[in-house]
C-alpha cells in the first residue's frame, strides 16, 4: 500500500484559554476525496490552517507522502504540493484574475518581468483541462461568488498542487453551482489529485467523499466511509445528540402589513446591481424568504430597506408609514431590526465592550436613550439580561466583542436586535458560519419572533433554511423578483433552477 | 470585575511611564555622546521645570496645547485627520481679534462674542473641508493642507494697514487694533504669576467633551463611527452627516486654540502671534489616546518639556534634544500602548475561552 | 485643448511667461521634489501603509545630501540622502509593521523627530564649517545639467515666430530639453520605473497584493510584512532623493525649513493621481506649474483667472445639460466672479498669489469627475493570527 | 566722510566674521558641545575684569548661522564681549512661541545674571517692555523695534530704506536693460522697507526703470526666508523677463538668487552682511554690492556702552548718517560709480532726499 498523501500525527494546538486541536490524527489516501466534518469550533479550520502552514502546531508532525516535512508557512505547504481554497476567499479585489492566480508564483523573464503571455496561456489551459473556465483579464471585484471560487481553485491548480484543501466550499453556492463544484472535485480526484474538504452539509459529504473524518471538541472522533453510515448517524457523531431541524410552521399570518416595497428601483453604482421594480410585502407574523444567487441584488435590497441606498423610484413603507425618505435612524426608531451577514463589519464594534455593543442600533431607543443622553446603567443591565437569556458565554459584559467566539457574537447580536420589540426584521444569512447548536437556537428565535408578530425578511443562501422556516419564498435574479414559491411545495432543486433563471429560459 | 478594572488602569498607566523613562534614557544617551554630563543637565532641567514660575508657564502653554489636542482628538475619534487645525485657529483668532476690537460691549458679553466668532470661523473653515469630503470625496488630508495655505493668504491680505490692521509707529509689527479691556479674560494669580483665565474654560471643555463622548447619544454615534463606519451606518448613523459634523466640531475647537493667548495676553493679533500648533495638537491627541484626560496629560507633558528645555540654552546644550525626546515619547507611548492592548486582548481571550469551556462542561454535565 | 486655451489666454492677458521655456523648466524643477515624494507615498500606499512621514524623510534627505555633498561631491550627497531616507523609511516599517504603531502616528513622530534631528545634527556637523551654522550647511556643489544638443537652435526660430500654439509648443519643447538636471532625468526614469516595477514585475505584483489584501498574499507564501519593509524602504529612499534634489539642483545648500511642506504636497498628489504613477506626476506638474508661474511672475496669475473663468463656464454648461441646478448656480457664480475680477481689477493681490497652487489643486480635485480607488488594505496593520 | 565710514564698517564686519569663523573652527571638535563656543569657554574667563556683566543675545526664529542678520547681531555682541572679556549666552525662539515664552526667556537670562540682554527682532517688543520693568538694573537692547519706552531699554533700529535706496541707485546705474528686480523673503513691513527704499533709489536715478517685486511667502508662513529653491526660481523668472540686476532681502533664500545670477550671467545685490564674503565662493563674483545693515555695530556699541556706562535709553537710530546702514564695494564691481552713489548718500544724510519706508 502506498504512503498516504497526507498524514497528521498527534497534532495539538493551544490558544490562550482554548485548545483548538488536541492530539488530532488524520490519514488521507492519495487520489481520494476526504471530508472533514464537525460542528463549528470543533477545530476543523485550525487543523486545515495547520496543514496549510498558516498556523504552526504546538505538537505533532505532518507527513506528506510518507515524509515528515516542516510546515511553518504557506510557502512550505505550496512547496509540498498542498493548496487551499479558503472559506473567505483570499482574493485582492482590485487585481485581475490573472494577477490573483499567479501571485507568489509568477512566470518571470529577465529582471523579474512577469511573462503575462505565458501566465495567460497556462491559466486558459488549466481551465480547459479541468473544465473550469475563467476570464484572466477580468477584475476580481466584478466576479460572482461562484466565479471567485473558480479563481481560487485555479490558483491552487496553477501551483501544481497535488492536494487541495477546501474549507466549506459549498456554503456560499447555489445548488447548481454546488453540483458543478462537486463534479469538478470528482474530476480532480479522477486525475489523481487528493481533495480534503470541510463541510456542514452531510448529504454533500455522503455524495462526494470517499472517506470521512469526524471532529468533535478539538479531537478526531471517528473515521468512516459513506457506504458505512447514514447522515443521521453522522450528525449524531458530530454533536452527540439529535440534529436540529427547522420548526414546522404553526403560526397564523396576521393581516396587517409590516414591510412593503412598491415598485422600488435603484441605480447601482460601480459593481452594484440595480434593483428594478421590486414589489414586496411582508405581513406581521410572516417570514418571507429571499432566495437568489449571491450578487443578484440581495445586498442592494437590504440597503434600500435599511435606508442606506435611496431608490430612484418607488416607495418603502413600514406598515402604513412611508419611510422612503426617512433616514436609517428613523427607520430604526420605527422598529427595524437587522441581523447582518458580516457581523464583524456591520453589527459589532470589535474594540468596544459587550455592553457598548448592546447600545449599537438602539442609541435612539428606550431604555438606553434618554433624550440626548445614553443610559449606561440600563445598557449594562440589559446586556446582562441578553447574556443570561441567550446563553452568551462570557466572563463579563466588560470584555471586548472581539474576544468572543463567532457563535457567541451572533447570539449577542440576535439578542440585541430582538430587544427593541422590532416590527420589521431583516435577517441576512443568520446562521452562516454558526455551529449546529447555535443554528437551532437562532431558528427557534426567528420563529418566536414571528409569533410575536414581527415581519421577517430572511435572505439566505441556505435553501434548507429558507424552505424550512419561510412562509413564502421570493426569488431574486438580476435585481428583479422573478418568482414566488410556497416552501411546502418546492424542493431545493426547483428553487435552484429559479435562482439561476434556468426555468425561465 | 473591580479587580480587572484596577488592573486595566495600571496597564494604561504603565505605557506612558515606560515611554517617558525610555525617552529620558535616550536623551541622556545623546547628551552623553555629545560630551555633556547627562545627569547634571537633566537635573538642572528638572529643577528649572519645577519652579513655581515654570509651572504656571507650563499651565498656560498646556491650555493652548490642550485645545489643539482636543481639536485633533475629535477628528481622530471619527478617523478624520484634521491637518487643518493650524489654518483654522489662525483664521479664527484673527477674525475674533478684529471683531473684538471693533465692538464695545459689557465684559462678559464681549468675551462671549469673541469666543463665538472664533469658534464659528474655525468651524466654518473646517466645514469647507468636511463639505468637499462628503460631497466630492476629497480626502480631508489634502483639503486641509491646501486650506491652510489659503488661510495664510487670506490673513496676509487682510492683516495690512488700511485693511483690517494697523501699524504701530516705530515698530515693524502689524497688528489688529487692540481689544478693549472689556474683552479680556481675566486671569488669576498663582505664585506671583498669572494663569490664563481661559485655562478653566479649557478644563470645562475637556469635561464637556468627555461627557459628550461617553454619556450622550451623539458621542456614542461618534465613537461608533470611529470604530466601524459601516456598523455605525447600519445602526442608524448618517455617516456623511457625522463626518461633516465632526469636522465642524473639530474646527470649532480648533478656533479656540489661539483664544487663551488672545484674551489672556496679546489682546490683538499681529505678526508675532504664535503659529504652528496644528501638528503639536495632533501629536498630543495621539499621546493622550484621544481621551480628554489623556490629552490633558499629553498637553502638560509637552508644555513641560518645552518650558524646561529653555534652560538648556543656558547650559550650552542644543535644545533640539527636546524635540527628539518629544518624538521618542510619542512613538514609545504608542508602542507601549500597543503592547498593553495585545496583552489585554490575550488576557480577555483567555478569560472568555475559560468561560466558554466551563459552559460546555456544564452543558455536558447537565 | 488645454494648450489652446493656455495659449489664447497668454495672448489675451498679455502674460507671455505663461508658456515660456523658463516657466516650463521651472515647473519641472518645482515638480521633481514633489514627484519624488509622491512616488514615495505611492510605493508605501500601494503596499498598504500611509507614509505621513514623507516630509520628515525629505528633511533627512536634504540634511544628508548637504552633509555628504559639501564634503565629497553632490553625487555622494545624493547617495547619502537616499540612504538616510531609506533608513527612516525602514524605521517607519519597524514602527508600523513590527510594533503595530498606527501609521499616521509613526509618520507624525518621524516628522517631529526629523525637524529636531536636522537642527541637532547641524549644530554638531555644520556649525563652524565655512558658511555653515545651526540652520544651514556649507555650500554644496550642483548636479550637472544636460541639454539635447542642437534642438534649441532648431526650435528657437519657431519659438520666435510668435505663432500661437506652434511657438508655444516650441517653447515647451525647449524648456523640457534644455538645461535639464541629471536628477530630473533620474526622476523621470523613476516615474517610469515605478510603474514598470509595480505593474509589470512579480515583485510589484506581490507588493500591490499586500496593499490590497495582505491575507491573500500571505496565503500564497508572500510575507506581507517583509514586503512592507521593502516598500517603505523604497518610499523613504525616494523621499530622501527628493530632499537631495532640493540641495543639489534646486539650490546648493541645506537650509532649515527648506522642504516647506513639499512632502505633504507629494502625499496629496498620490491621492490626486488615484494611486497611479503617471497621474501622480501630472498632479505634481500641475502644482509645480502653478508654483512656478507665481514665483516667477506674479502677474501671470491674472491669466489663470481667465483659465478659471473658462473652465467654470464650461462646467456651467455641462451642469445645465445634466440639469444639476445647484451646481449650475455655483459654477456660474464662480465663472462670472472670476471674469469680473479679471476685467475689473486685472490683478490678483500678491497675498493671494501665494496659495494659487494649493487652491488650483483643491479645485481640480473637487471638480474633476473621479472614481477614487485606494488600495483596500491601506492603513490596516497585518498580523497573521488575526487573519484567520 | 560717509564713504570712509562705510568702508570702515565693512572692514569691521569682515573682521567680525573672521572671528566667528575662527571660533567656530574650535567648536568643530566633535567632543565639545554645540551652541555657543563662548559659553563653553566661560568658566575659564571667570577672572574677567568686569565680572558684573554677562552678555546675552536672544534671537528670533531663525537663530544664528543664517550668514546674515542674526549672525551680525551675534558678531557685534561677541566682539564686544571678547574685547571686554565677558561671558556671552545665546538663546533662540521657536515658531509656536508666545509672548509669555519670550518674556520668560528674558527673565531666565536676567535671573541668571545677564546684563545687558539683547533681544533680536520686533517680536520681543512686548516681552522686553514687560521684563524691563521687573529688572530695572538690567539693560535691554532690542533690535528692529523702537516702541519700548523704559529707562533701561534701548531700541536699536535701522534705516533699511536708506541703505536699500543706495543699492537701488547702484542697480539703476548698472542695469543695461532698464529692468531690475526685488525679492522679499516674507511679506512683512520690515522687508517692505527694503523694497520701498530700493524702488525709490532706482527711480531717482532712472524714473522710467522697470522694477519687479515679489515675496516668496506670506506671514505667518516664514518659509520664504528659508527656501533657496524658491529664491532661485523667482530670480530666474525676473532675469527671463528682462531684469539684469536683482536685490534680495530674503534671508537664506537669497542664496538662490546668487546661484541664478551665476548660472545666467547676471548680477545680484546682497543684504544685511557683506555677502561677497558670506556667500559661497562659487557665487560671490555676481554680488556687485550688498545693502549693509550693521546690526553688529549696533550690538557692539550697545554692549560697550552698557559696560562703560554711556548707554542712553530710548531709540537709537542706526541710519546712514550713523553708519548703521550702507552698501559694500567688495569685489570691485561698482568701484567706478562709488562717487555717484556716495553723492546720493550725502543727499540722504543732509535731508535733501527723504526715503520712503513703505511702498504705498
PDB file of C-alpha atoms in Angstrom, chain C residues 67 92 111 165 179-181 218 255 258 314:
ATOM      1  CA  UNK C  67      26.352  66.776   4.713  1.00  0.00           C
ATOM      2  CA  UNK C  92       8.604  53.635   9.737  1.00  0.00           C
ATOM      3  CA  UNK C 111       8.270  64.485  11.080  1.00  0.00           C
ATOM      4  CA  UNK C 165       0.256  77.217 -30.227  1.00  0.00           C
ATOM      5  CA  UNK C 179      19.393  72.719 -19.082  1.00  0.00           C
ATOM      6  CA  UNK C 180      17.697  69.728 -17.540  1.00  0.00           C
ATOM      7  CA  UNK C 181      19.349  68.399 -14.423  1.00  0.00           C
ATOM      8  CA  UNK C 218       0.260  35.631   2.926  1.00  0.00           C
ATOM      9  CA  UNK C 255      18.646  75.332   4.941  1.00  0.00           C
ATOM     10  CA  UNK C 258      13.581  74.431   3.062  1.00  0.00           C
ATOM     11  CA  UNK C 314     -17.579  75.021 -19.339  1.00  0.00           C
TER      12      UNK C 314
END
